[in-house]
Short mmCIF file of C-alpha atoms and ligand atoms in Angstrom, two decimals:
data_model
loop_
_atom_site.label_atom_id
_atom_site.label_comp_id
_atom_site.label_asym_id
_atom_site.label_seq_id
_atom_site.Cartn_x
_atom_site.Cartn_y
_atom_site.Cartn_z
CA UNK A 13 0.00 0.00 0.00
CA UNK A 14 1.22 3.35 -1.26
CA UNK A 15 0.52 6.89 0.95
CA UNK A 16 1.37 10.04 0.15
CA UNK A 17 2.06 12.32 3.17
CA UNK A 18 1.95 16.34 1.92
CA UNK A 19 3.74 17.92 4.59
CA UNK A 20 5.65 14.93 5.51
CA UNK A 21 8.62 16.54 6.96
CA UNK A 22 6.98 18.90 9.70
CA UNK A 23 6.19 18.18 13.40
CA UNK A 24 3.00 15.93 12.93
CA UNK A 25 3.78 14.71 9.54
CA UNK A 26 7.25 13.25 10.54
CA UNK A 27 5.85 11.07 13.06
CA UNK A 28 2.89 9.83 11.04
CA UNK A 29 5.38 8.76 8.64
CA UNK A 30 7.17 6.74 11.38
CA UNK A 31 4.25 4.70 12.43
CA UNK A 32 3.42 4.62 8.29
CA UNK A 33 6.59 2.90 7.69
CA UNK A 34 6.44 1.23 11.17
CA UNK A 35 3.33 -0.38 9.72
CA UNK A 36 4.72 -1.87 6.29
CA UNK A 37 3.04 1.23 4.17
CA UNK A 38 5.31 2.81 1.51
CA UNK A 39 5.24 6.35 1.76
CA UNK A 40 5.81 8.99 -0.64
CA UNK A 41 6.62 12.28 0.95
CA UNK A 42 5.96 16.02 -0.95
CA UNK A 43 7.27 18.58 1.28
CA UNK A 44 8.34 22.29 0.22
CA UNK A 45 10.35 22.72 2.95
CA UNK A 46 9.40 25.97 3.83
CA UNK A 47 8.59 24.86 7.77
CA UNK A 48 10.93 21.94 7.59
CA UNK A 49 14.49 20.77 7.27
CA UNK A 50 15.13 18.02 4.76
CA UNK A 51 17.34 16.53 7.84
CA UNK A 52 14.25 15.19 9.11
CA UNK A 53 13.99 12.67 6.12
CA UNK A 54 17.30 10.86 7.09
CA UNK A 55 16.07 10.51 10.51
CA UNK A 56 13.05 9.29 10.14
CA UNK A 57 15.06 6.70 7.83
CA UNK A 58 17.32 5.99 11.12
CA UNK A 59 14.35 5.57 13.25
CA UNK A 60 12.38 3.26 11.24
CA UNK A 61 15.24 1.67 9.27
CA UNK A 62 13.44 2.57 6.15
CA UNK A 63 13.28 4.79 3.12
CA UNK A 64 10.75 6.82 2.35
CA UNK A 65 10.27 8.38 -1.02
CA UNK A 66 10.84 12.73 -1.30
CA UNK A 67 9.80 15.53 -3.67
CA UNK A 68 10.26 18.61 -2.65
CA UNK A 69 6.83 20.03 -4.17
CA UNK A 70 5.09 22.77 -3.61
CA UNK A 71 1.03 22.52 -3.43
CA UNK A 72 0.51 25.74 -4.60
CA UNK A 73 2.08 24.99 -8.10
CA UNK A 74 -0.82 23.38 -9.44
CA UNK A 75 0.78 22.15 -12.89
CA UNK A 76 3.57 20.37 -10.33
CA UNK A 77 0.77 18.80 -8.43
CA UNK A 78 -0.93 17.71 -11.58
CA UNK A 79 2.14 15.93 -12.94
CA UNK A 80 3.03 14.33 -9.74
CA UNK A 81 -0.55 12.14 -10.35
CA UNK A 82 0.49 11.94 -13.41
CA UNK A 83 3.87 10.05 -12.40
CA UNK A 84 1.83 8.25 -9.35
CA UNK A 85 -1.34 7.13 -10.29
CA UNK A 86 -1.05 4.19 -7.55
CA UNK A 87 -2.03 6.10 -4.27
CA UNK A 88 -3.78 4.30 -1.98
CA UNK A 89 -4.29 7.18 0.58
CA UNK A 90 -3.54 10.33 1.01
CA UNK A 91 -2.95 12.49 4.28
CA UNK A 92 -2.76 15.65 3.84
CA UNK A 93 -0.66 17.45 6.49
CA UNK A 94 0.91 20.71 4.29
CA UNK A 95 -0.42 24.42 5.72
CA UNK A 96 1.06 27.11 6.88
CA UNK A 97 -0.12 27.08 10.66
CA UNK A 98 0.58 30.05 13.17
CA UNK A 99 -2.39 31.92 14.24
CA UNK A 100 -0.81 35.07 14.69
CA UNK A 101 0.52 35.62 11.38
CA UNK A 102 -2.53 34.72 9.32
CA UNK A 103 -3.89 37.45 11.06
CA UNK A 104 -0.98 39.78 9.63
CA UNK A 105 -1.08 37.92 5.97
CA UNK A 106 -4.47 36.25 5.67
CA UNK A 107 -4.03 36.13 1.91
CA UNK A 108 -0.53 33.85 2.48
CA UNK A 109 -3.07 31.14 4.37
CA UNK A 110 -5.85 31.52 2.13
CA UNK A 111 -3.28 30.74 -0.77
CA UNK A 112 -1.47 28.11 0.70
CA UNK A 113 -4.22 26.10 2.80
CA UNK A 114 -7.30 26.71 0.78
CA UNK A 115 -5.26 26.20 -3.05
CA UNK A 116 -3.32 23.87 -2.26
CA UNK A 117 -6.55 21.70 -1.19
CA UNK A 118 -8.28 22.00 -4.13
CA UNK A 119 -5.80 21.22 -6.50
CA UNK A 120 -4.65 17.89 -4.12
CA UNK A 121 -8.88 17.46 -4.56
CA UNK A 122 -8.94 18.19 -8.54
CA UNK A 123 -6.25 15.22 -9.37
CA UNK A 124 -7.68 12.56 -6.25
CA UNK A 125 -11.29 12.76 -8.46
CA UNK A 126 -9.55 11.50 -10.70
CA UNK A 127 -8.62 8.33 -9.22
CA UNK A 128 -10.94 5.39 -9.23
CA UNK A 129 -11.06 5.55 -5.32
CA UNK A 130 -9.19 7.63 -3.03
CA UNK A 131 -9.01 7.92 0.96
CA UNK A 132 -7.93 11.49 2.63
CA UNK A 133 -7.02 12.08 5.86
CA UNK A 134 -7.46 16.02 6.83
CA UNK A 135 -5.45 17.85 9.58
CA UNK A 136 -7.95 19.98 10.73
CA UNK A 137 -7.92 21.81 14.86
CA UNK A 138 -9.89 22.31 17.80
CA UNK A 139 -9.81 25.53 16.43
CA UNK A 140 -12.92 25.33 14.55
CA UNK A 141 -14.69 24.77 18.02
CA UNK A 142 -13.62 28.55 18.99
CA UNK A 143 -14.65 29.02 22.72
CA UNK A 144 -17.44 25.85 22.79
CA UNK A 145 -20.01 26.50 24.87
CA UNK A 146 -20.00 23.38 26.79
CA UNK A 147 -16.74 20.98 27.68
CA UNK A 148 -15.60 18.61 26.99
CA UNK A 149 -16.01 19.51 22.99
CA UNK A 150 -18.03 17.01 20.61
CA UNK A 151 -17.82 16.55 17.56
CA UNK A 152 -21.39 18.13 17.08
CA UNK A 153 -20.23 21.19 19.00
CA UNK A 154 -20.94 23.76 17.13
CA UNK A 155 -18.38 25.36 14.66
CA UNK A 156 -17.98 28.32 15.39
CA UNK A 157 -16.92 31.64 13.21
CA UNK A 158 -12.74 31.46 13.03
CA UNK A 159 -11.33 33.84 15.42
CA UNK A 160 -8.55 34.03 12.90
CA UNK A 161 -7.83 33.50 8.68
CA UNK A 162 -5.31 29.85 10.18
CA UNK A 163 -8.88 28.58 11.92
CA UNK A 164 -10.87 29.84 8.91
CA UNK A 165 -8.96 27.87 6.46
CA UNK A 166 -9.40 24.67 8.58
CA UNK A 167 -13.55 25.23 8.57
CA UNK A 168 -13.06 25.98 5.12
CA UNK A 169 -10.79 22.75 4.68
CA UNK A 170 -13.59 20.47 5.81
CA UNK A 171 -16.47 22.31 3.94
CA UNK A 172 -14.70 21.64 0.67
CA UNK A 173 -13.64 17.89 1.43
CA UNK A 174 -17.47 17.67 2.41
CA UNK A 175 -18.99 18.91 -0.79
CA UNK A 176 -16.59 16.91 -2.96
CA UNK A 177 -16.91 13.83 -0.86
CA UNK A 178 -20.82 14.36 -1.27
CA UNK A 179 -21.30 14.48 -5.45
CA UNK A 180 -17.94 11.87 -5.55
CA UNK A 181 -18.87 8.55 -3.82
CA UNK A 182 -15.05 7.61 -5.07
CA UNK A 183 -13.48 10.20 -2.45
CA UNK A 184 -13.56 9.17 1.35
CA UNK A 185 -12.21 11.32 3.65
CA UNK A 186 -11.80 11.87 7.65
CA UNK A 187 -10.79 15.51 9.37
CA UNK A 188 -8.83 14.78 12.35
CA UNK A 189 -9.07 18.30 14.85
CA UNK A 190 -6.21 18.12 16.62
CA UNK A 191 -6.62 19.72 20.02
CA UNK A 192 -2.71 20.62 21.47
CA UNK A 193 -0.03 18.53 19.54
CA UNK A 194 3.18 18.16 22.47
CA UNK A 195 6.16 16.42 22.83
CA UNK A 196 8.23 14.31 20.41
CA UNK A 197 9.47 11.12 19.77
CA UNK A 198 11.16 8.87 22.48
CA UNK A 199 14.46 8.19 19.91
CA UNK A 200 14.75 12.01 20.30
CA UNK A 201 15.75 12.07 16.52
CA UNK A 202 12.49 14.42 15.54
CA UNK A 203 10.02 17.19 16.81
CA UNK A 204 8.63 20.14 16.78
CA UNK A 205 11.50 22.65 15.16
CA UNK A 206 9.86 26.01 15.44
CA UNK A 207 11.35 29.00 13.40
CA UNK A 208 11.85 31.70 15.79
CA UNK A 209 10.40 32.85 18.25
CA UNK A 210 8.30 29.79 19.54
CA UNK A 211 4.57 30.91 19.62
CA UNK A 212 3.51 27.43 21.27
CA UNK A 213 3.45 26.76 24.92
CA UNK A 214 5.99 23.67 24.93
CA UNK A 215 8.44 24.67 22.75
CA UNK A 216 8.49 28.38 24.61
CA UNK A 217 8.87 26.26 28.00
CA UNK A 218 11.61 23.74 26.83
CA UNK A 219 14.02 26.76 24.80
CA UNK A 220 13.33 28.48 28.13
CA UNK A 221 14.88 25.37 30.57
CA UNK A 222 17.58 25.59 28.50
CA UNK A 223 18.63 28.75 28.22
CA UNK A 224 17.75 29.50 24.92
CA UNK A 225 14.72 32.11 26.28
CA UNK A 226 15.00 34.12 29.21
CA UNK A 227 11.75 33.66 31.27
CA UNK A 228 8.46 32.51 30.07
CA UNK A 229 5.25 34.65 30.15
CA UNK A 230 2.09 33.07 31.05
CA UNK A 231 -0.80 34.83 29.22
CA UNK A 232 -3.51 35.51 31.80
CA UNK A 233 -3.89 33.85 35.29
CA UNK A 234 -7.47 35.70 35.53
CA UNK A 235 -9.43 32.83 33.92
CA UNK A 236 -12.14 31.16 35.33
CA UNK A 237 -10.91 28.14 35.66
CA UNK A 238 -8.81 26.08 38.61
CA UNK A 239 -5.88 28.48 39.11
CA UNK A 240 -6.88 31.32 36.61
CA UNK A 241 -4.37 30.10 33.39
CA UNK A 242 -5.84 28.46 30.37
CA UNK A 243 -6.94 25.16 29.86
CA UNK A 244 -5.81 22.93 27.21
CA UNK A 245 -6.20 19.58 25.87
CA UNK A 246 -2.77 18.58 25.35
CA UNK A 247 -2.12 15.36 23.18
CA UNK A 248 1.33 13.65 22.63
CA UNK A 249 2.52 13.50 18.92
CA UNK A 250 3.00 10.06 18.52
CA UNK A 251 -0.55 9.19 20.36
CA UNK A 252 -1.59 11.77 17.36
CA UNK A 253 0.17 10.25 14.64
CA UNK A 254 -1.27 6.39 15.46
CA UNK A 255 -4.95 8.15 15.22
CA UNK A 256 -3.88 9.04 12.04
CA UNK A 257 -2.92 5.53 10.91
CA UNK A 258 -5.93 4.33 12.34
CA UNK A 259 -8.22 6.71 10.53
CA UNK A 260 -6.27 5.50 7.43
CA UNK A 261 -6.62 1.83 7.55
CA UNK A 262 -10.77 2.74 8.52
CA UNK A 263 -11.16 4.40 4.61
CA UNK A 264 -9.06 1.94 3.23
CA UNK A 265 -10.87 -1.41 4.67
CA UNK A 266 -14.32 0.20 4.33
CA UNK A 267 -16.24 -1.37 1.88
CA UNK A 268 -19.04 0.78 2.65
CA UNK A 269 -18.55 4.39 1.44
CA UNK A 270 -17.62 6.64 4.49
CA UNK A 271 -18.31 9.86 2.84
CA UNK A 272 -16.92 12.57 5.29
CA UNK A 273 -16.24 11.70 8.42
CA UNK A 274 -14.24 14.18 11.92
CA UNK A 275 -12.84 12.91 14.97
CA UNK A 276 -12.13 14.90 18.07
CA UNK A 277 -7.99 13.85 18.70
CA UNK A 278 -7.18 14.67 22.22
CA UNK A 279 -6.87 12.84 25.80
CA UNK A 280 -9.99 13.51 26.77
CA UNK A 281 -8.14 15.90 29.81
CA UNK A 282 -7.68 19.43 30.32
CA UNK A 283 -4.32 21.29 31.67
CA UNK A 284 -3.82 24.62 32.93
CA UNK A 285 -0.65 26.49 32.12
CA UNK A 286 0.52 26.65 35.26
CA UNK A 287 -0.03 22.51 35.65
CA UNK A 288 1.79 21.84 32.66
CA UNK A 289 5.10 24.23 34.35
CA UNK A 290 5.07 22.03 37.14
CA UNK A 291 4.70 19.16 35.44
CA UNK A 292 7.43 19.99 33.22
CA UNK A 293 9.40 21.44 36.21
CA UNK A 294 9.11 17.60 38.17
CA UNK A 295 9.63 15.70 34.39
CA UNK A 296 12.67 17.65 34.20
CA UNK A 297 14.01 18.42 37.57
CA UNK A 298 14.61 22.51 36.57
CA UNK A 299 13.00 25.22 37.78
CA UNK A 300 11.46 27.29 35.09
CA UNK A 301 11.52 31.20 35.37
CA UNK A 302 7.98 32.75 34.38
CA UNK A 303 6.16 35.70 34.91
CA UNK A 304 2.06 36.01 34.74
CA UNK A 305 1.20 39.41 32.10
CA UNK A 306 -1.95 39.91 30.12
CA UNK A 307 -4.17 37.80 28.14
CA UNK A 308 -2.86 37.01 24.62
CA UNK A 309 -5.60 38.45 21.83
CA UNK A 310 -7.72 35.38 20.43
CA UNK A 311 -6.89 32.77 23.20
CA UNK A 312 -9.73 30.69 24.61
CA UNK A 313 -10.14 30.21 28.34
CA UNK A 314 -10.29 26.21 28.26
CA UNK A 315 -10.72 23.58 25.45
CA UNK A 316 -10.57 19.75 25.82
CA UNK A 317 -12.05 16.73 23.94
CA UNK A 318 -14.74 14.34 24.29
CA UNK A 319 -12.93 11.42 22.53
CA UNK A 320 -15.92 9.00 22.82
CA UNK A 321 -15.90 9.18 18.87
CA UNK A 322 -12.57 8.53 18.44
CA UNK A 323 -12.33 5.85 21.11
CA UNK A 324 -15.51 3.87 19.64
CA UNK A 325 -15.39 4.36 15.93
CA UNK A 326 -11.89 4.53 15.41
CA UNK A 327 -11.02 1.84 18.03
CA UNK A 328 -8.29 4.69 19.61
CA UNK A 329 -7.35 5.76 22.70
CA UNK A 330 -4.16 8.23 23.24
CA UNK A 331 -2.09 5.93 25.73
CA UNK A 332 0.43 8.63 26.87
CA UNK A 333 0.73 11.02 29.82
CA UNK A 334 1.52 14.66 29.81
CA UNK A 335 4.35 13.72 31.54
CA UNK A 336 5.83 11.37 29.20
CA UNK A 337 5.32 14.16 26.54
CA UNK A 338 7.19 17.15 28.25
CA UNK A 339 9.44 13.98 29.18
CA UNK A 340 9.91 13.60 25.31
CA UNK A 341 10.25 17.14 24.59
CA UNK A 342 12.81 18.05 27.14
CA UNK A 343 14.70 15.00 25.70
CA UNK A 344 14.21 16.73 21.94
CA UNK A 345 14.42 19.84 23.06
CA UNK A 346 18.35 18.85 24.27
CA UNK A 347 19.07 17.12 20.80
CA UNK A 348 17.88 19.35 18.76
CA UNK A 349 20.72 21.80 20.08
CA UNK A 350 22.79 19.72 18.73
CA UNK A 351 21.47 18.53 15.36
CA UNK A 352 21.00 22.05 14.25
CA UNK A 353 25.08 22.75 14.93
CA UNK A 354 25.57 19.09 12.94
C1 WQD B 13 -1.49 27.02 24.85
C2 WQD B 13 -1.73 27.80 26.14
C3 WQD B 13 -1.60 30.18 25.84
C4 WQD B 13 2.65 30.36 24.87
C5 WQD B 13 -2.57 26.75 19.02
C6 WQD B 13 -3.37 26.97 17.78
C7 WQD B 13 -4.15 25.74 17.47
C8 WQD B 13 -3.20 24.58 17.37
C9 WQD B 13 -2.43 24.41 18.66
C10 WQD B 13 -2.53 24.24 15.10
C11 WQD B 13 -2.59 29.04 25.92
C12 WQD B 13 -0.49 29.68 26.77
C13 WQD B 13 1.38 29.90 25.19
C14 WQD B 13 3.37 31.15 25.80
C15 WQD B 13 1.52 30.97 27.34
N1 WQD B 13 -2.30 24.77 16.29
N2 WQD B 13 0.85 30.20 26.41
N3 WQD B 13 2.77 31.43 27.00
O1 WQD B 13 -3.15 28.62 21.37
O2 WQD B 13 -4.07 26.52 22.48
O3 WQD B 13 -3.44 26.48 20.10
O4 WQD B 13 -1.72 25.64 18.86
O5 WQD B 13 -3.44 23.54 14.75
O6 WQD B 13 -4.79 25.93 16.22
O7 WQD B 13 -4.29 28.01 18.04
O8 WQD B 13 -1.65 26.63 21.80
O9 WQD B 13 0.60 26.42 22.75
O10 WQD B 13 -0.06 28.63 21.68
O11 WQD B 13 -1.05 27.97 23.86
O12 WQD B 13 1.01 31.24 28.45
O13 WQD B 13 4.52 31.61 25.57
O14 WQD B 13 -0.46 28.28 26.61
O15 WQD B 13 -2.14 31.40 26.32
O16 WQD B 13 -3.39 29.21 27.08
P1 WQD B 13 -3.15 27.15 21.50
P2 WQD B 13 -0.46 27.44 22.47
#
């Protein structure tokens, strides 16, 4: 069985490689590299002793995309991991994410009609949820209008899949909404690599322990919720990235037509800020210098899953504690120091 992973060399999409190759798929990789470093490929080949195929493509050229279907005709799946993804500057360059997420869909869409059958796997967010009115969040909690152009191109993601997947009985496809991807895997060899200044809790916390930040700011302890920080749902990557194989192997072994299908990916538990600190602070044994200032613009005050779905359709459960994921990321976070001087 032949996947292609678009985005296959970022923080999500290199793991759900992994357990691809881990699981006897062949996997083509398109990548553009513009949120990635083609050093990932070589160790995802030492962690899983295999070698997956790479193009650096970009899904915005849509003559490129075209010709790559020409040249692979013999997908079995697709999952579709390639966006541009911080919040804060789609709000400063909406027309970048419109470009990138919402073009690049449709052509990927345009070229899988044209395969007999074809099985997608969406990375879509929690983000669609916006503030939900009730928690744990359902998947029939409502959408919600995108509090920025990143979240708007996720709701817009899924509308499209869902129109195509409802006039083309060939196309089957599943939207996975992430709730807070964290941590890394346990060889250390790949994780999250954010470009400058981390806008993510975790990676902000970890380039903080070790020395790479001065102090961390916590963004509001006035929330009402257990000790006035945010609460989030925060999922390890590799729980993540078996969900995704999972969801996968459901569209491919489905005789019966799925249509369009989303699953709520989280633990099921909230955090606060200040929790995941200590928690960090006793998975790592250092102190962490913070400070509590203002709200950030756009955040929600808490946002965890309801993974009944998940856990009963999908047959998945994530299996990992927050601890083992800060344990992960502390472990990455002290590599990847010295993979980016290799
Ligand atoms: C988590 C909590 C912050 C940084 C975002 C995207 C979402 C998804 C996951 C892609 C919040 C607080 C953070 C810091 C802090 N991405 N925080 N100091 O905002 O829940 O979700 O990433 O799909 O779409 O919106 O994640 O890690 O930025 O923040 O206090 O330096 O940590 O206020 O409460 P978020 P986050």
């Amino acid at each position: 069985m032949k996947i292609l992973v678009t985005g296959g060399l970022g923080f999500i999409g290199s793991h759900v490689v992994v357990e691809l190759l881990n699981t006897d798929y062949q996997v083509i990789i398109l990548d553009n590299l513009s949120n990635s470093s083609i050093n990932v490929l070589e160790r995802i080949q030492v962690i899983s002793n295999k070698k997956p195929v790479f193009e650096k493509l970009d899904l915005r050229d849509q003559q490129s995309v075209s010709d790559f279907f020409t040249r692979n005709h013999d997908i079995d799946g697709v999952i579709h991991f390639a966006a541009s993804k911080a919040v804060g500057e789609s709000v400063q360059n909406p027309l970048l994410y419109y470009e990138n997420n919402v073009n690049s869909l449709v052509y990927l869409l345009k070229e899988l009609q044209k395969l007999p059958k074809s099985n997608l796997i969406f990375s879509s967010s929690c983000t669609v949820y916006g503030q939900a009115d009730e928690l744990p969040i359902t998947e029939i909690s409502p959408v919600k209008p995108a509090e920025s152009p990143y979240g708007n191109t996720k709701q817009i993601g899924e509308e499209i899949i869902a129109d195509v997947c409802k006039v083309d009985p060939s196309l089957n496809a599943i939207a996975l909404r992430y709730f807070n991807p964290i941590g890394a895997h346990d060889s250390g060899l790949i994780g999250e690599l954010p470009l400058g200044t981390p806008q993510n809790l975790i990676p902000y916390i970890t380039q903080t322990a070790i020395g790479l930040r001065e102090q961390l700011s916590i963004f509001g302890d006035d929330y009402p919720t257990k000790d006035g920080t945010a609460v989030r749902d925060y999922i390890h990557v590799v729980d993540l990235a078996k969900a995704h194989v999972v969801a996968l192997e459901r569209l491919i072994n489905q005789s019966a037509a799925i249509n369009f299908e989303t699953f709520n990916i989280g633990t099921g538990t909230g955090s606060s800020v200040l929790e995941v600190v200590h928690a960090f602070e006793n998975a790592s044994g250092i102190s962490l210098n913070y400070k509590i200032v203002q709200r950030r613009d756009g955040d929600v005050t808490a946002a965890y899953a309801d993974t009944t779905k998940a856990n009963n359709v999908l047959g998945w459960k994530a299996q990992l504690t927050l601890k083992d994921a800060l344990k992960s990321a502390w472990k990455w976070q002290q590599n990847v120091v010295d993979i980016k001087e290799s």
